[in-house]
Amino acid sequence: MAERETGGGPGRLLVAVYGIFALAAGARAAVQIATKFDEAPLAYVLSAFAAVVYVLATAALAIGGRASRRVAVAACSVELAGVLAVGTLSLADPAAFPDATVWSGYGRGYGFVPLVLPVAGLVWLWRTARTDRGRVVRPDGDG
Amino acid sequence: MSNALSTVVIVVALLAVAFSAVTALRNRPMGWGDLAALGVLEVALIAQAVVGFVKLSGGGGPSETATFVGYLLAALVIPPAGAGWGVLERSRWGPGVIVVAGLAIAVMVVRMRQIWDGTGG
């Protein structure tokens, strides 16, 4: 059975949103690090890290295939962990984050899309993976 | 940055979103209408970029010039990328991507206006 590509159909939407976030986070991190790194080094390093994760997720989802799928799962997981950890820390200790990152306040500055995106990514990877396995019947049926 | 022009860009972007959303909901692949909407959007963005750079060179730009220029240039890339995708994905998800692209541009223009005026996060 042909493997269902993660970059096709509805996956295109996901890749598009990921691409925009890769672009936004990358550009933002580049500007922050180039112009005012000393002001909030932790926040800017995190911005850059977030950008790398978004680029990886975008590429992995777009390319598809077994290896890319693993990379995509890892990237989405790291992203989810990151947005939860940084979101919590930024609310608990605002002094440590004098300037916002994509993940501050659970992605509040970006309409909470950074929080929704990794979940959507993981759900999509899981669903396409089930299709990959073919006719595996789950006891609770399939909608 | 021209407020009138940025309003035009936002309106054009949202019209493209609405048009492509209808295409997607009707379960059609991208058609000439979607493509034309993206074309008009790209022209509006180019006009905005030209006006933006002219105003920047005349001084009196925002304090975060680099960020502003980044937005100005990044926005130019998005409609062609959306169109390319619509050509590749011959299903409802082609116009679906155009919906995402148009929304992203509308948000970016709002951010550019905030940066120019020195307001907002």
PDB file of C-alpha atoms in Angstrom:
ATOM      1  CA  MET A   1       0.000   0.000   0.000  1.00  0.00           C
ATOM      2  CA  ALA A   2       1.346   3.383  -0.949  1.00  0.00           C
ATOM      3  CA  GLU A   3       2.475   5.496   1.950  1.00  0.00           C
ATOM      4  CA  ARG A   4       0.303   8.486   2.544  1.00  0.00           C
ATOM      5  CA  GLU A   5       2.411  11.594   2.192  1.00  0.00           C
ATOM      6  CA  THR A   6       2.377  14.072   5.045  1.00  0.00           C
ATOM      7  CA  GLY A   7       2.766  17.009   2.650  1.00  0.00           C
ATOM      8  CA  GLY A   8      -0.301  16.332   0.500  1.00  0.00           C
ATOM      9  CA  GLY A   9      -3.992  17.194   0.850  1.00  0.00           C
ATOM     10  CA  PRO A  10      -4.812  18.813   4.185  1.00  0.00           C
ATOM     11  CA  GLY A  11      -1.134  18.414   5.050  1.00  0.00           C
ATOM     12  CA  ARG A  12      -0.444  21.292   2.653  1.00  0.00           C
ATOM     13  CA  LEU A  13      -2.229  23.636   5.042  1.00  0.00           C
ATOM     14  CA  LEU A  14      -0.090  22.429   7.894  1.00  0.00           C
ATOM     15  CA  VAL A  15       3.096  22.823   5.871  1.00  0.00           C
ATOM     16  CA  ALA A  16       1.988  26.318   4.806  1.00  0.00           C
ATOM     17  CA  VAL A  17       1.371  27.457   8.378  1.00  0.00           C
ATOM     18  CA  TYR A  18       4.635  25.844   9.499  1.00  0.00           C
ATOM     19  CA  GLY A  19       6.450  27.564   6.662  1.00  0.00           C
ATOM     20  CA  ILE A  20       5.084  30.949   7.673  1.00  0.00           C
ATOM     21  CA  PHE A  21       6.144  30.344  11.263  1.00  0.00           C
ATOM     22  CA  ALA A  22       9.577  29.185  10.179  1.00  0.00           C
ATOM     23  CA  LEU A  23       9.911  32.403   8.197  1.00  0.00           C
ATOM     24  CA  ALA A  24       8.526  34.604  10.984  1.00  0.00           C
ATOM     25  CA  ALA A  25      10.508  33.015  13.816  1.00  0.00           C
ATOM     26  CA  GLY A  26      13.686  32.862  11.745  1.00  0.00           C
ATOM     27  CA  ALA A  27      13.504  36.482  10.640  1.00  0.00           C
ATOM     28  CA  ARG A  28      12.654  37.644  14.114  1.00  0.00           C
ATOM     29  CA  ALA A  29      15.503  35.715  15.715  1.00  0.00           C
ATOM     30  CA  ALA A  30      17.965  36.977  13.108  1.00  0.00           C
ATOM     31  CA  VAL A  31      16.975  40.600  13.701  1.00  0.00           C
ATOM     32  CA  GLN A  32      17.016  40.231  17.492  1.00  0.00           C
ATOM     33  CA  ILE A  33      20.402  38.519  17.597  1.00  0.00           C
ATOM     34  CA  ALA A  34      21.957  40.884  15.073  1.00  0.00           C
ATOM     35  CA  THR A  35      20.715  44.125  16.628  1.00  0.00           C
ATOM     36  CA  LYS A  36      20.259  43.679  20.377  1.00  0.00           C
ATOM     37  CA  PHE A  37      21.555  40.326  21.567  1.00  0.00           C
ATOM     38  CA  ASP A  38      22.756  41.718  24.928  1.00  0.00           C
ATOM     39  CA  GLU A  39      19.313  42.891  26.007  1.00  0.00           C
ATOM     40  CA  ALA A  40      17.752  39.465  26.426  1.00  0.00           C
ATOM     41  CA  PRO A  41      20.170  36.696  25.389  1.00  0.00           C
ATOM     42  CA  LEU A  42      18.017  33.872  26.748  1.00  0.00           C
ATOM     43  CA  ALA A  43      14.910  35.017  24.879  1.00  0.00           C
ATOM     44  CA  TYR A  44      16.810  35.470  21.629  1.00  0.00           C
ATOM     45  CA  VAL A  45      18.582  32.122  21.813  1.00  0.00           C
ATOM     46  CA  LEU A  46      15.179  30.551  22.398  1.00  0.00           C
ATOM     47  CA  SER A  47      13.770  32.445  19.409  1.00  0.00           C
ATOM     48  CA  ALA A  48      16.557  31.062  17.252  1.00  0.00           C
ATOM     49  CA  PHE A  49      16.020  27.557  18.604  1.00  0.00           C
ATOM     50  CA  ALA A  50      12.276  27.820  17.920  1.00  0.00           C
ATOM     51  CA  ALA A  51      13.049  28.949  14.380  1.00  0.00           C
ATOM     52  CA  VAL A  52      15.297  25.916  13.779  1.00  0.00           C
ATOM     53  CA  VAL A  53      12.586  23.583  15.071  1.00  0.00           C
ATOM     54  CA  TYR A  54       9.997  25.205  12.773  1.00  0.00           C
ATOM     55  CA  VAL A  55      12.273  24.919   9.749  1.00  0.00           C
ATOM     56  CA  LEU A  56      12.907  21.232  10.533  1.00  0.00           C
ATOM     57  CA  ALA A  57       9.188  20.542  10.993  1.00  0.00           C
ATOM     58  CA  THR A  58       8.287  22.367   7.766  1.00  0.00           C
ATOM     59  CA  ALA A  59      10.867  20.500   5.715  1.00  0.00           C
ATOM     60  CA  ALA A  60      10.119  17.110   7.272  1.00  0.00           C
ATOM     61  CA  LEU A  61       6.361  17.433   6.778  1.00  0.00           C
ATOM     62  CA  ALA A  62       6.793  18.668   3.217  1.00  0.00           C
ATOM     63  CA  ILE A  63       9.227  15.915   2.182  1.00  0.00           C
ATOM     64  CA  GLY A  64       7.421  13.001   3.809  1.00  0.00           C
ATOM     65  CA  GLY A  65       8.681   9.428   3.941  1.00  0.00           C
ATOM     66  CA  ARG A  66       9.794   7.340   6.854  1.00  0.00           C
ATOM     67  CA  ALA A  67      12.873   9.254   8.011  1.00  0.00           C
ATOM     68  CA  SER A  68      11.159  12.619   7.601  1.00  0.00           C
ATOM     69  CA  ARG A  69       8.235  11.355   9.598  1.00  0.00           C
ATOM     70  CA  ARG A  70      10.541  10.628  12.544  1.00  0.00           C
ATOM     71  CA  VAL A  71      12.113  14.065  12.250  1.00  0.00           C
ATOM     72  CA  ALA A  72       8.658  15.642  12.087  1.00  0.00           C
ATOM     73  CA  VAL A  73       7.444  13.776  15.176  1.00  0.00           C
ATOM     74  CA  ALA A  74      10.569  14.853  17.062  1.00  0.00           C
ATOM     75  CA  ALA A  75      10.242  18.466  15.920  1.00  0.00           C
ATOM     76  CA  CYS A  76       6.550  18.688  16.838  1.00  0.00           C
ATOM     77  CA  SER A  77       7.219  17.080  20.233  1.00  0.00           C
ATOM     78  CA  VAL A  78      10.100  19.417  21.015  1.00  0.00           C
ATOM     79  CA  GLU A  79       7.926  22.289  19.895  1.00  0.00           C
ATOM     80  CA  LEU A  80       5.039  21.273  22.143  1.00  0.00           C
ATOM     81  CA  ALA A  81       7.402  20.819  25.091  1.00  0.00           C
ATOM     82  CA  GLY A  82       9.018  24.165  24.279  1.00  0.00           C
ATOM     83  CA  VAL A  83       5.823  26.151  24.060  1.00  0.00           C
ATOM     84  CA  LEU A  84       4.546  24.613  27.313  1.00  0.00           C
ATOM     85  CA  ALA A  85       7.824  25.113  29.195  1.00  0.00           C
ATOM     86  CA  VAL A  86       8.584  28.604  27.902  1.00  0.00           C
ATOM     87  CA  GLY A  87       4.933  29.617  28.202  1.00  0.00           C
ATOM     88  CA  THR A  88       4.848  28.566  31.864  1.00  0.00           C
ATOM     89  CA  LEU A  89       8.244  30.098  32.668  1.00  0.00           C
ATOM     90  CA  SER A  90       7.423  33.384  30.963  1.00  0.00           C
ATOM     91  CA  LEU A  91       4.301  33.744  33.073  1.00  0.00           C
ATOM     92  CA  ALA A  92       5.950  32.551  36.300  1.00  0.00           C
ATOM     93  CA  ASP A  93       9.123  34.615  35.931  1.00  0.00           C
ATOM     94  CA  PRO A  94       8.547  37.507  33.505  1.00  0.00           C
ATOM     95  CA  ALA A  95      11.857  39.090  34.533  1.00  0.00           C
ATOM     96  CA  ALA A  96      13.767  36.301  32.782  1.00  0.00           C
ATOM     97  CA  PHE A  97      12.005  37.197  29.516  1.00  0.00           C
ATOM     98  CA  PRO A  98      12.275  40.965  29.060  1.00  0.00           C
ATOM     99  CA  ASP A  99      11.514  40.557  25.364  1.00  0.00           C
ATOM    100  CA  ALA A 100       8.971  38.201  23.894  1.00  0.00           C
ATOM    101  CA  THR A 101       9.726  34.974  22.029  1.00  0.00           C
ATOM    102  CA  VAL A 102       7.311  33.077  19.806  1.00  0.00           C
ATOM    103  CA  TRP A 103       6.639  30.781  22.728  1.00  0.00           C
ATOM    104  CA  SER A 104       6.094  33.391  25.482  1.00  0.00           C
ATOM    105  CA  GLY A 105       2.703  33.179  27.185  1.00  0.00           C
ATOM    106  CA  TYR A 106       1.976  29.981  25.209  1.00  0.00           C
ATOM    107  CA  GLY A 107       2.288  31.897  21.936  1.00  0.00           C
ATOM    108  CA  ARG A 108      -0.113  34.630  22.975  1.00  0.00           C
ATOM    109  CA  GLY A 109       1.552  37.156  20.671  1.00  0.00           C
ATOM    110  CA  TYR A 110       0.806  34.894  17.700  1.00  0.00           C
ATOM    111  CA  GLY A 111      -2.822  34.087  18.437  1.00  0.00           C
ATOM    112  CA  PHE A 112      -1.838  30.894  20.285  1.00  0.00           C
ATOM    113  CA  VAL A 113      -1.039  29.304  16.931  1.00  0.00           C
ATOM    114  CA  PRO A 114       2.349  28.094  18.320  1.00  0.00           C
ATOM    115  CA  LEU A 115       0.405  26.077  20.907  1.00  0.00           C
ATOM    116  CA  VAL A 116      -2.089  24.602  18.430  1.00  0.00           C
ATOM    117  CA  LEU A 117       0.402  23.888  15.648  1.00  0.00           C
ATOM    118  CA  PRO A 118       2.444  21.072  17.268  1.00  0.00           C
ATOM    119  CA  VAL A 119      -0.744  19.355  18.417  1.00  0.00           C
ATOM    120  CA  ALA A 120      -2.198  19.593  14.904  1.00  0.00           C
ATOM    121  CA  GLY A 121       1.123  18.323  13.527  1.00  0.00           C
ATOM    122  CA  LEU A 122       1.219  15.304  15.826  1.00  0.00           C
ATOM    123  CA  VAL A 123      -2.436  14.457  15.150  1.00  0.00           C
ATOM    124  CA  TRP A 124      -1.805  14.683  11.407  1.00  0.00           C
ATOM    125  CA  LEU A 125       1.319  12.516  11.625  1.00  0.00           C
ATOM    126  CA  TRP A 126      -0.588   9.964  13.667  1.00  0.00           C
ATOM    127  CA  ARG A 127      -3.501   9.854  11.249  1.00  0.00           C
ATOM    128  CA  THR A 128      -1.333   9.518   8.154  1.00  0.00           C
ATOM    129  CA  ALA A 129       0.730   6.873   9.942  1.00  0.00           C
ATOM    130  CA  ARG A 130      -2.392   4.813  10.536  1.00  0.00           C
ATOM    131  CA  THR A 131      -3.119   5.018   6.830  1.00  0.00           C
ATOM    132  CA  ASP A 132       0.441   3.869   6.169  1.00  0.00           C
ATOM    133  CA  ARG A 133      -0.071   0.730   8.169  1.00  0.00           C
ATOM    134  CA  GLY A 134      -2.953  -0.080   5.912  1.00  0.00           C
ATOM    135  CA  ARG A 135      -5.894  -2.053   7.115  1.00  0.00           C
ATOM    136  CA  VAL A 136      -5.217  -2.121  10.801  1.00  0.00           C
ATOM    137  CA  VAL A 137      -8.644  -2.167  12.410  1.00  0.00           C
ATOM    138  CA  ARG A 138      -8.932  -0.335  15.657  1.00  0.00           C
ATOM    139  CA  PRO A 139     -11.454  -1.734  18.150  1.00  0.00           C
ATOM    140  CA  ASP A 140     -13.218   1.597  18.596  1.00  0.00           C
ATOM    141  CA  GLY A 141     -13.762   1.945  14.856  1.00  0.00           C
ATOM    142  CA  ASP A 142     -12.835   4.770  12.560  1.00  0.00           C
ATOM    143  CA  GLY A 143     -14.856   7.891  11.813  1.00  0.00           C
TER     144      GLY A 143
ATOM    145  CA  MET B   1       4.066  53.727   5.742  1.00  0.00           C
ATOM    146  CA  SER B   2       0.826  54.798   4.133  1.00  0.00           C
ATOM    147  CA  ASN B   3      -2.244  53.999   6.172  1.00  0.00           C
ATOM    148  CA  ALA B   4      -4.542  54.214   3.149  1.00  0.00           C
ATOM    149  CA  LEU B   5      -2.336  51.831   1.167  1.00  0.00           C
ATOM    150  CA  SER B   6      -1.972  49.351   4.009  1.00  0.00           C
ATOM    151  CA  THR B   7      -5.751  49.350   4.420  1.00  0.00           C
ATOM    152  CA  VAL B   8      -6.070  48.537   0.708  1.00  0.00           C
ATOM    153  CA  VAL B   9      -3.584  45.673   1.102  1.00  0.00           C
ATOM    154  CA  ILE B  10      -5.505  44.261   4.065  1.00  0.00           C
ATOM    155  CA  VAL B  11      -8.828  44.495   2.218  1.00  0.00           C
ATOM    156  CA  VAL B  12      -7.384  42.847  -0.917  1.00  0.00           C
ATOM    157  CA  ALA B  13      -5.831  40.089   1.219  1.00  0.00           C
ATOM    158  CA  LEU B  14      -9.123  39.405   2.982  1.00  0.00           C
ATOM    159  CA  LEU B  15     -11.007  39.391  -0.336  1.00  0.00           C
ATOM    160  CA  ALA B  16      -8.540  36.820  -1.660  1.00  0.00           C
ATOM    161  CA  VAL B  17      -9.103  34.809   1.541  1.00  0.00           C
ATOM    162  CA  ALA B  18     -12.886  34.934   1.069  1.00  0.00           C
ATOM    163  CA  PHE B  19     -12.692  34.009  -2.622  1.00  0.00           C
ATOM    164  CA  SER B  20     -10.356  31.064  -2.027  1.00  0.00           C
ATOM    165  CA  ALA B  21     -12.348  29.927   0.999  1.00  0.00           C
ATOM    166  CA  VAL B  22     -15.407  29.668  -1.257  1.00  0.00           C
ATOM    167  CA  THR B  23     -13.366  27.714  -3.834  1.00  0.00           C
ATOM    168  CA  ALA B  24     -12.152  25.356  -1.098  1.00  0.00           C
ATOM    169  CA  LEU B  25     -15.637  24.917   0.364  1.00  0.00           C
ATOM    170  CA  ARG B  26     -16.998  24.109  -3.097  1.00  0.00           C
ATOM    171  CA  ASN B  27     -14.323  21.425  -3.226  1.00  0.00           C
ATOM    172  CA  ARG B  28     -12.638  22.855  -6.318  1.00  0.00           C
ATOM    173  CA  PRO B  29      -8.939  23.190  -7.060  1.00  0.00           C
ATOM    174  CA  MET B  30      -7.439  26.643  -7.535  1.00  0.00           C
ATOM    175  CA  GLY B  31      -8.974  28.437 -10.536  1.00  0.00           C
ATOM    176  CA  TRP B  32      -8.280  31.612 -12.471  1.00  0.00           C
ATOM    177  CA  GLY B  33     -10.272  33.665  -9.944  1.00  0.00           C
ATOM    178  CA  ASP B  34      -8.033  32.615  -7.065  1.00  0.00           C
ATOM    179  CA  LEU B  35      -4.982  33.268  -9.182  1.00  0.00           C
ATOM    180  CA  ALA B  36      -6.227  36.727 -10.185  1.00  0.00           C
ATOM    181  CA  ALA B  37      -6.899  37.582  -6.528  1.00  0.00           C
ATOM    182  CA  LEU B  38      -3.338  36.580  -5.661  1.00  0.00           C
ATOM    183  CA  GLY B  39      -2.060  38.672  -8.572  1.00  0.00           C
ATOM    184  CA  VAL B  40      -3.896  41.779  -7.364  1.00  0.00           C
ATOM    185  CA  LEU B  41      -2.588  41.111  -3.849  1.00  0.00           C
ATOM    186  CA  GLU B  42       0.985  40.827  -5.117  1.00  0.00           C
ATOM    187  CA  VAL B  43       0.668  44.113  -7.031  1.00  0.00           C
ATOM    188  CA  ALA B  44      -0.653  45.818  -3.888  1.00  0.00           C
ATOM    189  CA  LEU B  45       2.241  44.387  -1.859  1.00  0.00           C
ATOM    190  CA  ILE B  46       4.789  45.565  -4.426  1.00  0.00           C
ATOM    191  CA  ALA B  47       3.253  49.052  -4.304  1.00  0.00           C
ATOM    192  CA  GLN B  48       3.479  48.932  -0.523  1.00  0.00           C
ATOM    193  CA  ALA B  49       7.113  47.832  -0.630  1.00  0.00           C
ATOM    194  CA  VAL B  50       8.021  50.618  -3.069  1.00  0.00           C
ATOM    195  CA  VAL B  51       6.236  53.274  -1.000  1.00  0.00           C
ATOM    196  CA  GLY B  52       7.752  51.807   2.172  1.00  0.00           C
ATOM    197  CA  PHE B  53      11.316  51.993   0.855  1.00  0.00           C
ATOM    198  CA  VAL B  54      10.811  55.501  -0.519  1.00  0.00           C
ATOM    199  CA  LYS B  55       9.568  56.647   2.884  1.00  0.00           C
ATOM    200  CA  LEU B  56      12.408  54.860   4.683  1.00  0.00           C
ATOM    201  CA  SER B  57      15.008  56.522   2.453  1.00  0.00           C
ATOM    202  CA  GLY B  58      13.424  59.885   3.205  1.00  0.00           C
ATOM    203  CA  GLY B  59      14.069  59.320   6.908  1.00  0.00           C
ATOM    204  CA  GLY B  60      11.432  59.212   9.623  1.00  0.00           C
ATOM    205  CA  GLY B  61      11.095  55.438   9.533  1.00  0.00           C
ATOM    206  CA  PRO B  62      10.312  53.241  12.531  1.00  0.00           C
ATOM    207  CA  SER B  63      12.906  52.533  15.212  1.00  0.00           C
ATOM    208  CA  GLU B  64      12.928  48.860  14.269  1.00  0.00           C
ATOM    209  CA  THR B  65      13.821  49.411  10.627  1.00  0.00           C
ATOM    210  CA  ALA B  66      15.307  45.937  10.111  1.00  0.00           C
ATOM    211  CA  THR B  67      12.162  44.214  11.344  1.00  0.00           C
ATOM    212  CA  PHE B  68       9.999  46.437   9.168  1.00  0.00           C
ATOM    213  CA  VAL B  69      12.042  45.729   6.042  1.00  0.00           C
ATOM    214  CA  GLY B  70      11.929  42.021   6.890  1.00  0.00           C
ATOM    215  CA  TYR B  71       8.136  42.076   6.917  1.00  0.00           C
ATOM    216  CA  LEU B  72       8.004  44.201   3.780  1.00  0.00           C
ATOM    217  CA  LEU B  73      10.126  41.724   1.805  1.00  0.00           C
ATOM    218  CA  ALA B  74       8.782  38.513   3.355  1.00  0.00           C
ATOM    219  CA  ALA B  75       5.224  39.498   2.414  1.00  0.00           C
ATOM    220  CA  LEU B  76       6.240  39.713  -1.258  1.00  0.00           C
ATOM    221  CA  VAL B  77       7.215  36.031  -1.309  1.00  0.00           C
ATOM    222  CA  ILE B  78       3.949  34.676   0.044  1.00  0.00           C
ATOM    223  CA  PRO B  79       1.444  35.151  -2.853  1.00  0.00           C
ATOM    224  CA  PRO B  80       3.737  33.510  -5.465  1.00  0.00           C
ATOM    225  CA  ALA B  81       4.376  30.649  -3.031  1.00  0.00           C
ATOM    226  CA  GLY B  82       0.629  30.243  -2.522  1.00  0.00           C
ATOM    227  CA  ALA B  83       0.031  30.282  -6.289  1.00  0.00           C
ATOM    228  CA  GLY B  84       2.735  27.679  -6.868  1.00  0.00           C
ATOM    229  CA  TRP B  85       1.149  25.471  -4.286  1.00  0.00           C
ATOM    230  CA  GLY B  86      -2.270  25.898  -5.850  1.00  0.00           C
ATOM    231  CA  VAL B  87      -0.824  24.677  -9.155  1.00  0.00           C
ATOM    232  CA  LEU B  88       0.792  21.625  -7.515  1.00  0.00           C
ATOM    233  CA  GLU B  89      -2.098  20.618  -5.281  1.00  0.00           C
ATOM    234  CA  ARG B  90      -5.072  20.103  -7.565  1.00  0.00           C
ATOM    235  CA  SER B  91      -7.603  19.672  -4.793  1.00  0.00           C
ATOM    236  CA  ARG B  92      -9.501  21.890  -2.386  1.00  0.00           C
ATOM    237  CA  TRP B  93      -6.337  22.172  -0.310  1.00  0.00           C
ATOM    238  CA  GLY B  94      -4.710  24.347  -2.963  1.00  0.00           C
ATOM    239  CA  PRO B  95      -7.113  27.251  -2.357  1.00  0.00           C
ATOM    240  CA  GLY B  96      -6.927  26.245   1.318  1.00  0.00           C
ATOM    241  CA  VAL B  97      -3.281  27.243   1.317  1.00  0.00           C
ATOM    242  CA  ILE B  98      -4.214  30.559  -0.335  1.00  0.00           C
ATOM    243  CA  VAL B  99      -6.599  31.207   2.589  1.00  0.00           C
ATOM    244  CA  VAL B 100      -3.688  30.728   5.005  1.00  0.00           C
ATOM    245  CA  ALA B 101      -1.425  32.925   2.864  1.00  0.00           C
ATOM    246  CA  GLY B 102      -3.969  35.775   2.706  1.00  0.00           C
ATOM    247  CA  LEU B 103      -4.594  35.669   6.453  1.00  0.00           C
ATOM    248  CA  ALA B 104      -0.858  35.702   7.105  1.00  0.00           C
ATOM    249  CA  ILE B 105      -0.438  38.774   4.909  1.00  0.00           C
ATOM    250  CA  ALA B 106      -3.285  40.613   6.640  1.00  0.00           C
ATOM    251  CA  VAL B 107      -1.681  39.925  10.025  1.00  0.00           C
ATOM    252  CA  MET B 108       1.742  40.951   8.734  1.00  0.00           C
ATOM    253  CA  VAL B 109       0.418  44.273   7.436  1.00  0.00           C
ATOM    254  CA  VAL B 110      -1.203  44.990  10.796  1.00  0.00           C
ATOM    255  CA  ARG B 111       2.148  44.244  12.472  1.00  0.00           C
ATOM    256  CA  MET B 112       3.978  46.482  10.004  1.00  0.00           C
ATOM    257  CA  ARG B 113       1.623  49.310  10.840  1.00  0.00           C
ATOM    258  CA  GLN B 114       2.252  48.780  14.566  1.00  0.00           C
ATOM    259  CA  ILE B 115       5.998  48.757  14.015  1.00  0.00           C
ATOM    260  CA  TRP B 116       5.802  51.917  11.918  1.00  0.00           C
ATOM    261  CA  ASP B 117       3.707  53.718  14.502  1.00  0.00           C
ATOM    262  CA  GLY B 118       5.822  52.347  17.361  1.00  0.00           C
ATOM    263  CA  THR B 119       2.821  50.798  19.095  1.00  0.00           C
ATOM    264  CA  GLY B 120       1.990  47.275  20.140  1.00  0.00           C
ATOM    265  CA  GLY B 121       4.315  44.464  21.180  1.00  0.00           C
TER     266      GLY B 121
END
